[in-house]
mmCIF file of C-alpha atoms and ligand atoms in Angstrom:
data_model
loop_
_atom_site.group_PDB
_atom_site.id
_atom_site.type_symbol
_atom_site.label_atom_id
_atom_site.label_comp_id
_atom_site.label_asym_id
_atom_site.label_seq_id
_atom_site.Cartn_x
_atom_site.Cartn_y
_atom_site.Cartn_z
ATOM 1 C CA UNK A 1401 64.227 140.486 95.057
ATOM 2 C CA UNK A 1402 67.967 139.246 95.810
ATOM 3 C CA UNK A 1403 70.262 138.151 92.873
ATOM 4 C CA UNK A 1404 72.882 135.629 93.968
ATOM 5 C CA UNK A 1405 75.846 134.882 91.694
ATOM 6 C CA UNK A 1406 76.979 131.282 91.539
ATOM 7 C CA UNK A 1407 80.432 130.197 90.971
ATOM 8 C CA UNK A 1408 82.135 126.842 91.273
ATOM 9 C CA UNK A 1409 83.846 124.238 88.997
ATOM 10 C CA UNK A 1410 83.071 121.281 90.740
ATOM 11 C CA UNK A 1411 79.495 121.820 92.406
ATOM 12 C CA UNK A 1412 76.470 120.939 90.470
ATOM 13 C CA UNK A 1413 74.544 124.309 89.705
ATOM 14 C CA UNK A 1414 71.630 122.535 88.907
ATOM 15 C CA UNK A 1415 70.936 121.081 92.240
ATOM 16 C CA UNK A 1416 71.667 124.143 94.047
ATOM 17 C CA UNK A 1417 69.386 125.910 91.887
ATOM 18 C CA UNK A 1418 66.350 123.751 92.269
ATOM 19 C CA UNK A 1419 67.137 123.643 96.156
ATOM 20 C CA UNK A 1420 67.494 127.412 96.404
ATOM 21 C CA UNK A 1421 64.089 127.660 94.104
ATOM 22 C CA UNK A 1422 62.516 125.525 96.477
ATOM 23 C CA UNK A 1423 63.574 127.291 99.742
ATOM 24 C CA UNK A 1424 63.747 130.810 98.514
ATOM 25 C CA UNK A 1425 61.961 131.384 95.527
ATOM 26 C CA UNK A 1426 62.414 135.159 95.568
ATOM 27 C CA UNK A 1427 65.846 134.772 95.182
ATOM 28 C CA UNK A 1428 67.212 134.445 91.604
ATOM 29 C CA UNK A 1429 70.478 132.563 91.083
ATOM 30 C CA UNK A 1430 72.836 133.360 88.467
ATOM 31 C CA UNK A 1431 75.615 131.286 87.165
ATOM 32 C CA UNK A 1432 78.680 133.129 86.572
ATOM 33 C CA UNK A 1433 79.641 134.421 83.488
ATOM 34 C CA UNK A 1434 77.264 133.012 81.258
ATOM 35 C CA UNK A 1435 73.968 134.143 83.091
ATOM 36 C CA UNK A 1436 75.143 137.619 84.672
ATOM 37 C CA UNK A 1437 74.844 140.345 82.179
ATOM 38 C CA UNK A 1438 74.453 142.953 85.179
ATOM 39 C CA UNK A 1439 77.270 142.939 87.734
ATOM 40 C CA UNK A 1440 75.414 145.880 89.607
ATOM 41 C CA UNK A 1441 72.424 143.762 90.116
ATOM 42 C CA UNK A 1442 74.148 141.135 92.267
ATOM 43 C CA UNK A 1443 73.588 141.281 95.839
ATOM 44 C CA UNK A 1444 75.474 138.192 96.942
ATOM 45 C CA UNK A 1445 77.748 135.271 95.857
ATOM 46 C CA UNK A 1446 77.775 131.542 96.799
ATOM 47 C CA UNK A 1447 81.071 130.547 95.668
ATOM 48 C CA UNK A 1448 84.371 127.966 95.760
ATOM 49 C CA UNK A 1449 87.420 129.025 94.615
ATOM 50 C CA UNK A 1450 86.024 131.934 92.320
ATOM 51 C CA UNK A 1451 88.914 133.305 90.191
ATOM 52 C CA UNK A 1452 90.892 136.078 91.838
ATOM 53 C CA UNK A 1453 89.376 139.792 91.064
ATOM 54 C CA UNK A 1454 85.603 138.362 90.494
ATOM 55 C CA UNK A 1455 84.129 139.104 93.925
ATOM 56 C CA UNK A 1456 85.651 142.988 93.253
ATOM 57 C CA UNK A 1457 83.774 143.149 89.884
ATOM 58 C CA UNK A 1458 80.733 143.258 92.095
ATOM 59 C CA UNK A 1459 80.038 146.702 93.110
ATOM 60 C CA UNK A 1460 76.635 146.270 95.260
ATOM 61 C CA UNK A 1461 77.789 143.024 97.110
ATOM 62 C CA UNK A 1462 76.170 142.574 100.526
ATOM 63 C CA UNK A 1463 77.342 139.036 101.267
ATOM 64 C CA UNK A 1464 80.274 136.525 100.393
ATOM 65 C CA UNK A 1465 78.960 132.651 101.128
ATOM 66 C CA UNK A 1466 81.712 130.272 100.661
ATOM 67 C CA UNK A 1467 80.024 126.765 99.276
ATOM 68 C CA UNK A 1468 82.668 125.472 101.700
ATOM 69 C CA UNK A 1469 84.065 125.259 105.311
ATOM 70 C CA UNK A 1470 87.410 126.603 104.470
ATOM 71 C CA UNK A 1471 88.106 130.200 103.390
ATOM 72 C CA UNK A 1472 91.568 129.770 102.647
ATOM 73 C CA UNK A 1473 91.263 130.258 98.721
ATOM 74 C CA UNK A 1474 88.918 133.336 99.301
ATOM 75 C CA UNK A 1475 90.850 135.451 101.551
ATOM 76 C CA UNK A 1476 93.928 134.742 99.075
ATOM 77 C CA UNK A 1477 92.027 137.059 96.693
ATOM 78 C CA UNK A 1478 94.119 140.154 96.726
ATOM 79 C CA UNK A 1479 91.344 142.119 95.307
ATOM 80 C CA UNK A 1480 88.880 140.733 97.953
ATOM 81 C CA UNK A 1481 86.398 143.445 98.826
ATOM 82 C CA UNK A 1482 87.200 143.749 102.229
ATOM 83 C CA UNK A 1483 84.016 145.692 103.412
ATOM 84 C CA UNK A 1484 81.666 142.978 102.288
ATOM 85 C CA UNK A 1485 80.931 140.426 105.118
ATOM 86 C CA UNK A 1486 82.118 136.758 104.311
ATOM 87 C CA UNK A 1487 80.381 133.621 105.823
ATOM 88 C CA UNK A 1488 81.345 129.849 105.302
ATOM 89 C CA UNK A 1489 79.456 126.695 105.779
ATOM 90 C CA UNK A 1490 78.598 125.062 108.676
ATOM 91 C CA UNK A 1491 76.278 122.145 107.979
ATOM 92 C CA UNK A 1492 75.148 118.982 109.945
ATOM 93 C CA UNK A 1493 75.560 116.909 106.654
ATOM 94 C CA UNK A 1494 78.898 118.342 105.839
ATOM 95 C CA UNK A 1495 79.992 117.593 109.668
ATOM 96 C CA UNK A 1496 78.837 113.885 109.532
ATOM 97 C CA UNK A 1497 80.628 113.124 106.325
ATOM 98 C CA UNK A 1498 83.793 114.607 107.807
ATOM 99 C CA UNK A 1499 83.209 112.558 110.618
ATOM 100 C CA UNK A 1500 82.929 109.308 108.660
ATOM 101 C CA UNK A 1501 85.983 110.063 106.789
ATOM 102 C CA UNK A 1502 88.126 110.555 110.024
ATOM 103 C CA UNK A 1503 86.456 107.411 111.847
ATOM 104 C CA UNK A 1504 87.201 105.272 108.645
ATOM 105 C CA UNK A 1505 90.737 106.222 108.254
ATOM 106 C CA UNK A 1506 91.571 106.340 112.143
ATOM 107 C CA UNK A 1507 90.177 102.627 112.315
ATOM 108 C CA UNK A 1508 92.230 102.225 109.153
ATOM 109 C CA UNK A 1509 95.295 102.959 110.943
ATOM 110 C CA UNK A 1510 94.617 101.659 114.271
ATOM 111 C CA UNK A 1511 93.854 98.116 113.110
ATOM 112 C CA UNK A 1512 97.077 98.526 111.256
ATOM 113 C CA UNK A 1513 95.810 98.273 107.641
ATOM 114 C CA UNK A 1514 98.941 99.724 105.934
ATOM 115 C CA UNK A 1515 100.951 96.740 107.452
ATOM 116 C CA UNK A 1516 98.477 94.252 106.437
ATOM 117 C CA UNK A 1517 98.419 95.539 102.552
ATOM 118 C CA UNK A 1518 102.053 95.349 102.602
ATOM 119 C CA UNK A 1519 101.981 91.482 104.034
ATOM 120 C CA UNK A 1520 99.166 90.671 101.581
ATOM 121 C CA UNK A 1521 101.226 92.266 98.173
ATOM 122 C CA UNK A 1522 103.910 89.920 99.855
ATOM 123 C CA UNK A 1523 101.677 86.624 100.218
ATOM 124 C CA UNK A 1524 102.669 86.847 103.856
ATOM 125 C CA UNK A 1525 100.460 85.758 106.687
ATOM 126 C CA UNK A 1526 101.807 87.251 110.016
ATOM 127 C CA UNK A 1527 99.367 87.304 113.024
ATOM 128 C CA UNK A 1528 99.956 90.963 114.852
ATOM 129 C CA UNK A 1529 97.007 92.094 116.844
ATOM 130 C CA UNK A 1530 96.241 95.704 117.270
ATOM 131 C CA UNK A 1531 95.632 97.219 120.723
ATOM 132 C CA UNK A 1532 92.300 97.826 121.814
ATOM 133 C CA UNK A 1533 91.013 101.629 121.211
ATOM 134 C CA UNK A 1534 91.341 102.037 124.660
ATOM 135 C CA UNK A 1535 95.150 102.170 124.395
ATOM 136 C CA UNK A 1536 95.233 104.325 121.501
ATOM 137 C CA UNK A 1537 95.145 108.110 121.393
ATOM 138 C CA UNK A 1538 94.013 109.793 118.598
ATOM 139 C CA UNK A 1539 95.333 113.585 118.489
ATOM 140 C CA UNK A 1540 93.131 116.074 116.705
ATOM 141 C CA UNK A 1541 94.539 119.386 115.320
ATOM 142 C CA UNK A 1542 91.538 121.891 115.462
ATOM 143 C CA UNK A 1543 88.878 121.420 117.713
ATOM 144 C CA UNK A 1544 86.113 123.607 115.587
ATOM 145 C CA UNK A 1545 82.902 122.626 114.187
ATOM 146 C CA UNK A 1546 84.540 119.379 112.236
ATOM 147 C CA UNK A 1547 87.054 118.636 115.079
ATOM 148 C CA UNK A 1548 84.791 118.640 118.040
ATOM 149 C CA UNK A 1549 82.483 116.397 116.269
ATOM 150 C CA UNK A 1550 85.308 113.965 114.945
ATOM 151 C CA UNK A 1551 86.417 113.545 118.744
ATOM 152 C CA UNK A 1552 83.233 112.947 120.196
ATOM 153 C CA UNK A 1553 82.989 109.874 117.564
ATOM 154 C CA UNK A 1554 86.018 108.566 118.371
ATOM 155 C CA UNK A 1555 85.707 108.903 121.781
ATOM 156 C CA UNK A 1556 82.624 107.163 121.490
ATOM 157 C CA UNK A 1557 84.776 104.085 119.915
ATOM 158 C CA UNK A 1558 86.473 103.958 122.977
ATOM 159 C CA UNK A 1559 89.826 106.044 121.953
ATOM 160 C CA UNK A 1560 91.581 108.239 123.924
ATOM 161 C CA UNK A 1561 91.125 111.670 122.460
ATOM 162 C CA UNK A 1562 93.403 114.841 122.511
ATOM 163 C CA UNK A 1563 92.296 118.030 120.814
ATOM 164 C CA UNK A 1564 94.389 121.304 120.120
ATOM 165 C CA UNK A 1565 92.888 124.528 119.305
ATOM 166 C CA UNK A 1566 93.774 128.480 119.271
ATOM 167 C CA UNK A 1567 91.822 129.248 122.553
ATOM 168 C CA UNK A 1568 91.511 127.054 125.303
ATOM 169 C CA UNK A 1569 88.394 124.736 124.789
ATOM 170 C CA UNK A 1570 86.478 122.303 127.213
ATOM 171 C CA UNK A 1571 84.938 119.491 125.736
ATOM 172 C CA UNK A 1572 83.533 116.706 127.684
ATOM 173 C CA UNK A 1573 85.385 113.462 127.213
ATOM 174 C CA UNK A 1574 88.157 114.803 125.444
ATOM 175 C CA UNK A 1575 91.748 115.874 126.724
ATOM 176 C CA UNK A 1576 91.693 119.581 125.177
ATOM 177 C CA UNK A 1577 94.802 121.548 124.730
ATOM 178 C CA UNK A 1578 96.028 124.960 123.273
ATOM 179 C CA UNK A 1579 99.469 126.940 123.251
ATOM 180 C CA UNK A 1580 102.828 125.635 121.671
ATOM 181 C CA UNK A 1581 103.553 123.657 125.108
ATOM 182 C CA UNK A 1582 99.847 121.919 124.825
ATOM 183 C CA UNK A 1583 100.773 120.756 121.243
ATOM 184 C CA UNK A 1584 104.063 119.316 122.363
ATOM 185 C CA UNK A 1585 101.999 117.479 125.420
ATOM 186 C CA UNK A 1586 99.497 116.117 123.045
ATOM 187 C CA UNK A 1587 102.012 115.023 119.891
ATOM 188 C CA UNK A 1588 103.844 112.941 122.745
ATOM 189 C CA UNK A 1589 101.224 110.684 123.278
ATOM 190 C CA UNK A 1590 99.421 110.763 119.928
ATOM 191 C CA UNK A 1591 99.490 107.413 117.774
ATOM 192 C CA UNK A 1592 96.992 108.714 115.183
ATOM 193 C CA UNK A 1593 97.220 112.376 114.089
ATOM 194 C CA UNK A 1594 94.194 113.786 112.316
ATOM 195 C CA UNK A 1595 94.552 117.855 110.952
ATOM 196 C CA UNK A 1596 91.325 119.318 110.924
ATOM 197 C CA UNK A 1597 93.090 122.963 111.059
ATOM 198 C CA UNK A 1598 92.150 125.898 108.854
ATOM 199 C CA UNK A 1599 94.768 126.878 106.371
ATOM 200 C CA UNK A 1600 96.071 130.241 107.858
ATOM 201 C CA UNK A 1601 99.675 131.766 108.277
ATOM 202 C CA UNK A 1602 100.316 130.160 111.411
ATOM 203 C CA UNK A 1603 98.844 126.657 110.403
ATOM 204 C CA UNK A 1604 100.770 126.354 106.819
ATOM 205 C CA UNK A 1605 103.351 123.982 106.868
ATOM 206 C CA UNK A 1606 102.477 122.523 110.694
ATOM 207 C CA UNK A 1607 102.962 118.862 109.408
ATOM 208 C CA UNK A 1608 106.406 118.873 109.027
ATOM 209 C CA UNK A 1609 109.411 117.087 110.423
ATOM 210 C CA UNK A 1610 109.635 119.038 113.552
ATOM 211 C CA UNK A 1611 106.244 117.898 114.255
ATOM 212 C CA UNK A 1612 106.398 114.243 113.165
ATOM 213 C CA UNK A 1613 109.861 113.832 115.307
ATOM 214 C CA UNK A 1614 107.367 114.436 118.516
ATOM 215 C CA UNK A 1615 104.826 111.760 117.660
ATOM 216 C CA UNK A 1616 105.608 108.235 118.950
ATOM 217 C CA UNK A 1617 107.236 106.106 116.723
ATOM 218 C CA UNK A 1618 105.347 104.475 113.994
ATOM 219 C CA UNK A 1619 102.411 106.803 114.102
ATOM 220 C CA UNK A 1620 100.095 107.701 111.507
ATOM 221 C CA UNK A 1621 98.638 111.344 109.660
ATOM 222 C CA UNK A 1622 95.438 112.146 108.360
ATOM 223 C CA UNK A 1623 95.217 115.162 106.919
ATOM 224 C CA UNK A 1624 91.752 116.157 105.806
ATOM 225 C CA UNK A 1625 92.420 120.155 106.563
ATOM 226 C CA UNK A 1626 94.444 121.879 103.504
ATOM 227 C CA UNK A 1627 97.348 120.585 101.526
ATOM 228 C CA UNK A 1628 99.601 123.327 102.581
ATOM 229 C CA UNK A 1629 99.605 122.118 106.097
ATOM 230 C CA UNK A 1630 101.750 119.290 105.108
ATOM 231 C CA UNK A 1631 105.484 119.473 103.927
ATOM 232 C CA UNK A 1632 105.097 116.921 101.572
ATOM 233 C CA UNK A 1633 108.985 115.970 101.412
ATOM 234 C CA UNK A 1634 109.380 115.534 104.998
ATOM 235 C CA UNK A 1635 106.188 113.159 105.051
ATOM 236 C CA UNK A 1636 108.090 110.769 102.391
ATOM 237 C CA UNK A 1637 111.354 111.015 104.709
ATOM 238 C CA UNK A 1638 109.129 110.028 107.853
ATOM 239 C CA UNK A 1639 107.474 107.018 106.127
ATOM 240 C CA UNK A 1640 110.872 105.948 104.682
ATOM 241 C CA UNK A 1641 112.597 106.048 108.140
ATOM 242 C CA UNK A 1642 109.411 104.569 109.953
ATOM 243 C CA UNK A 1643 108.716 107.211 112.430
ATOM 244 C CA UNK A 1644 105.471 107.396 110.582
ATOM 245 C CA UNK A 1645 104.046 103.953 109.535
ATOM 246 C CA UNK A 1646 100.885 105.499 107.287
ATOM 247 C CA UNK A 1647 99.357 108.500 106.476
ATOM 248 C CA UNK A 1648 95.658 109.195 104.736
ATOM 249 C CA UNK A 1649 95.560 112.460 102.605
ATOM 250 C CA UNK A 1650 92.755 114.107 101.213
ATOM 251 C CA UNK A 1651 94.302 117.493 100.444
ATOM 252 C CA UNK A 1652 97.134 118.306 98.391
ATOM 253 C CA UNK A 1653 99.399 121.447 97.748
ATOM 254 C CA UNK A 1654 98.307 120.689 93.913
ATOM 255 C CA UNK A 1655 94.840 119.382 93.296
ATOM 256 C CA UNK A 1656 93.962 117.147 91.370
ATOM 257 C CA UNK A 1657 97.526 115.668 92.629
ATOM 258 C CA UNK A 1658 99.761 115.475 89.441
ATOM 259 C CA UNK A 1659 100.416 112.330 87.781
ATOM 260 C CA UNK A 1660 103.933 111.323 88.813
ATOM 261 C CA UNK A 1661 103.849 112.740 91.917
ATOM 262 C CA UNK A 1662 105.694 110.178 94.388
ATOM 263 C CA UNK A 1663 102.465 109.956 96.817
ATOM 264 C CA UNK A 1664 101.069 107.843 94.057
ATOM 265 C CA UNK A 1665 103.351 105.196 94.511
ATOM 266 C CA UNK A 1666 103.865 105.187 98.337
ATOM 267 C CA UNK A 1667 102.010 102.399 99.632
ATOM 268 C CA UNK A 1668 101.881 103.518 102.807
ATOM 269 C CA UNK A 1669 99.863 106.642 101.977
ATOM 270 C CA UNK A 1670 96.180 106.270 101.155
ATOM 271 C CA UNK A 1671 94.815 109.100 98.509
ATOM 272 C CA UNK A 1672 91.285 110.465 98.086
ATOM 273 C CA UNK A 1673 90.624 113.502 96.067
ATOM 274 C CA UNK A 1674 89.520 115.901 98.379
ATOM 275 C CA UNK A 1675 86.104 114.441 99.044
ATOM 276 C CA UNK A 1676 86.563 113.970 102.592
ATOM 277 C CA UNK A 1677 83.472 116.270 102.855
ATOM 278 C CA UNK A 1678 81.552 118.348 100.661
ATOM 279 C CA UNK A 1679 78.661 120.652 100.860
ATOM 280 C CA UNK A 1680 75.409 118.947 99.613
ATOM 281 C CA UNK A 1681 73.012 121.401 98.859
ATOM 282 C CA UNK A 1682 69.817 119.935 100.008
ATOM 283 C CA UNK A 1683 71.405 120.667 103.343
ATOM 284 C CA UNK A 1684 73.724 123.501 103.240
ATOM 285 C CA UNK A 1685 71.405 126.019 101.293
ATOM 286 C CA UNK A 1686 69.601 126.397 104.450
ATOM 287 C CA UNK A 1687 72.302 128.396 105.744
ATOM 288 C CA UNK A 1688 72.895 130.194 102.478
ATOM 289 C CA UNK A 1689 69.207 131.327 102.564
ATOM 290 C CA UNK A 1690 69.250 132.275 106.408
ATOM 291 C CA UNK A 1691 72.382 134.367 105.812
ATOM 292 C CA UNK A 1692 70.566 135.983 102.602
ATOM 293 C CA UNK A 1693 67.959 136.890 105.002
ATOM 294 C CA UNK A 1694 69.779 137.886 107.804
ATOM 295 C CA UNK A 1695 71.878 140.170 105.417
ATOM 296 C CA UNK A 1696 68.935 141.822 104.229
ATOM 297 C CA UNK A 1697 67.714 142.420 107.737
ATOM 298 C CA UNK A 1698 70.840 144.410 108.680
ATOM 299 C CA UNK A 1699 71.963 141.651 110.854
ATOM 300 C CA UNK A 1700 75.732 140.036 110.237
ATOM 301 C CA UNK A 1701 75.316 136.220 108.463
ATOM 302 C CA UNK A 1702 76.203 133.186 110.613
ATOM 303 C CA UNK A 1703 79.460 131.859 110.763
ATOM 304 C CA UNK A 1704 81.177 135.040 109.644
ATOM 305 C CA UNK A 1705 84.866 134.632 108.827
ATOM 306 C CA UNK A 1706 87.356 136.970 110.441
ATOM 307 C CA UNK A 1707 89.857 137.772 107.780
ATOM 308 C CA UNK A 1708 92.386 139.083 110.228
ATOM 309 C CA UNK A 1709 92.299 135.855 112.264
ATOM 310 C CA UNK A 1710 92.309 133.974 108.858
ATOM 311 C CA UNK A 1711 89.086 131.569 109.331
HETATM 312 N N1 NAP B 3216 88.819 117.651 102.923
HETATM 313 C C1 NAP B 3216 87.513 118.268 103.173
HETATM 314 O O1 NAP B 3216 86.563 117.643 102.182
HETATM 315 C C2 NAP B 3216 87.114 119.362 103.955
HETATM 316 C C3 NAP B 3216 85.886 119.675 104.327
HETATM 317 C C4 NAP B 3216 85.595 120.470 105.026
HETATM 318 C C5 NAP B 3216 86.655 121.390 105.735
HETATM 319 N N2 NAP B 3216 87.883 121.083 105.517
HETATM 320 C C6 NAP B 3216 88.727 121.901 106.152
HETATM 321 O O2 NAP B 3216 88.769 121.913 107.773
HETATM 322 C C7 NAP B 3216 88.934 123.034 108.202
HETATM 323 C C8 NAP B 3216 88.374 123.135 109.803
HETATM 324 O O3 NAP B 3216 86.999 123.167 109.254
HETATM 325 P P1 NAP B 3216 86.186 123.606 110.417
HETATM 326 O O4 NAP B 3216 84.671 123.834 110.277
HETATM 327 O O5 NAP B 3216 86.109 122.509 112.055
HETATM 328 O O6 NAP B 3216 86.408 124.741 111.108
HETATM 329 P P2 NAP B 3216 86.525 125.806 112.425
HETATM 330 O O7 NAP B 3216 85.170 125.527 113.155
HETATM 331 O O8 NAP B 3216 87.033 127.380 112.323
HETATM 332 O O9 NAP B 3216 87.718 125.242 113.555
HETATM 333 C C9 NAP B 3216 89.006 125.388 113.314
HETATM 334 C C10 NAP B 3216 89.688 124.927 114.357
HETATM 335 O O10 NAP B 3216 91.240 125.063 114.120
HETATM 336 C C11 NAP B 3216 91.858 125.639 115.290
HETATM 337 N N3 NAP B 3216 92.816 126.486 115.252
HETATM 338 C C12 NAP B 3216 93.070 127.850 113.964
HETATM 339 N N4 NAP B 3216 93.979 128.209 113.897
HETATM 340 C C13 NAP B 3216 94.904 127.494 115.135
HETATM 341 C C14 NAP B 3216 96.140 127.793 115.353
HETATM 342 N N5 NAP B 3216 96.719 128.699 114.655
HETATM 343 N N6 NAP B 3216 96.501 127.137 115.982
HETATM 344 C C15 NAP B 3216 95.635 125.896 117.080
HETATM 345 N N7 NAP B 3216 94.612 125.983 116.432
HETATM 346 C C16 NAP B 3216 93.880 126.775 115.496
HETATM 347 C C17 NAP B 3216 90.685 126.880 115.850
HETATM 348 O O11 NAP B 3216 90.635 127.018 117.192
HETATM 349 P P3 NAP B 3216 89.608 127.891 118.127
HETATM 350 O O12 NAP B 3216 88.806 126.996 118.718
HETATM 351 O O13 NAP B 3216 90.475 128.668 119.076
HETATM 352 O O14 NAP B 3216 89.169 129.340 116.878
HETATM 353 C C18 NAP B 3216 89.329 125.742 115.583
HETATM 354 O O15 NAP B 3216 89.420 125.038 116.791
HETATM 355 C C19 NAP B 3216 88.433 123.919 107.447
HETATM 356 O O16 NAP B 3216 88.881 125.156 107.463
HETATM 357 C C20 NAP B 3216 88.943 123.205 105.841
HETATM 358 O O17 NAP B 3216 90.251 123.598 105.803
HETATM 359 C C21 NAP B 3216 88.416 120.178 104.518
#
């Protein structure tokens, strides 16, 4: 009878409990801390941003299952039990929701909405026509589960789409690049840049002045990776100078974004509160159950994280 520790400050434990009870009645879900009276009885942990040191307190842990796609928070735990396999969520609904977010905000910038929002505030009628999608290049940083799905959807709308990844990739209809030289080539033609990278030592602060300067003047940024990808002061400077025309940000260095943060008052920035795509239990629980079963059968979990790689 596997015992599953559950910890999240934002996900609804009731939904997870009822879904897991239906899919795997033999798994007992215990919410940390109230329902855990014996840490030695816990076999697996389903967690989102657990307090550092929590997982190290579970001596018989066999699986760490992240509730989200990104695992930077888990890997930052200095006491993370390195011998326990860790898996992240890859789920069709999570991917679909991220694709919706990327398409929505790409179209917002493509159709010059930050400019029209300014004109509306001034009461100005000015006919400026956006180019067709076929004349617009969208660049996607990160061609993983989420990046590839977003790239395909944008290509389906007619955009020219480029993507950048760590290893060389091949995706039909998408210009795929890797390496630093490949990134420079992609940035030179990218008018709308989407960040769907994991946060690692290599990708932290990647969205900074040096990168912005390589984009065509008046480009737009969509960051739905992590807040620490972005150098916030550099974004404000790039918007002030016109090098960037607008930005959509879902993730921030500090969440919730503090009151008084300059982003709140920057009208060329669209702010969403880290909701681009979250895990829906009714869909994501299937992977969680599959991974518990796999670990019980002595197999590695699906979508296992490589701590050395950082994602
Ligand atoms: N805002 C939200 O609501 C939300 C929701 C879900 C996820 N996210 C973020 O989205 C990220 C991506 O998720 P995913 O499922 O698509 O991840 P994934 O499948 O692991 O894909 C990551 C992609 O980034 C590339 N990459 C990693 N490090 C790189 C580097 N140093 N240089 C160039 N490319 C690099 C990888 O290259 P390879 O192909 O060579 O491995 C891969 O293409 C998550 O880590 C999370 O931070 C945000």
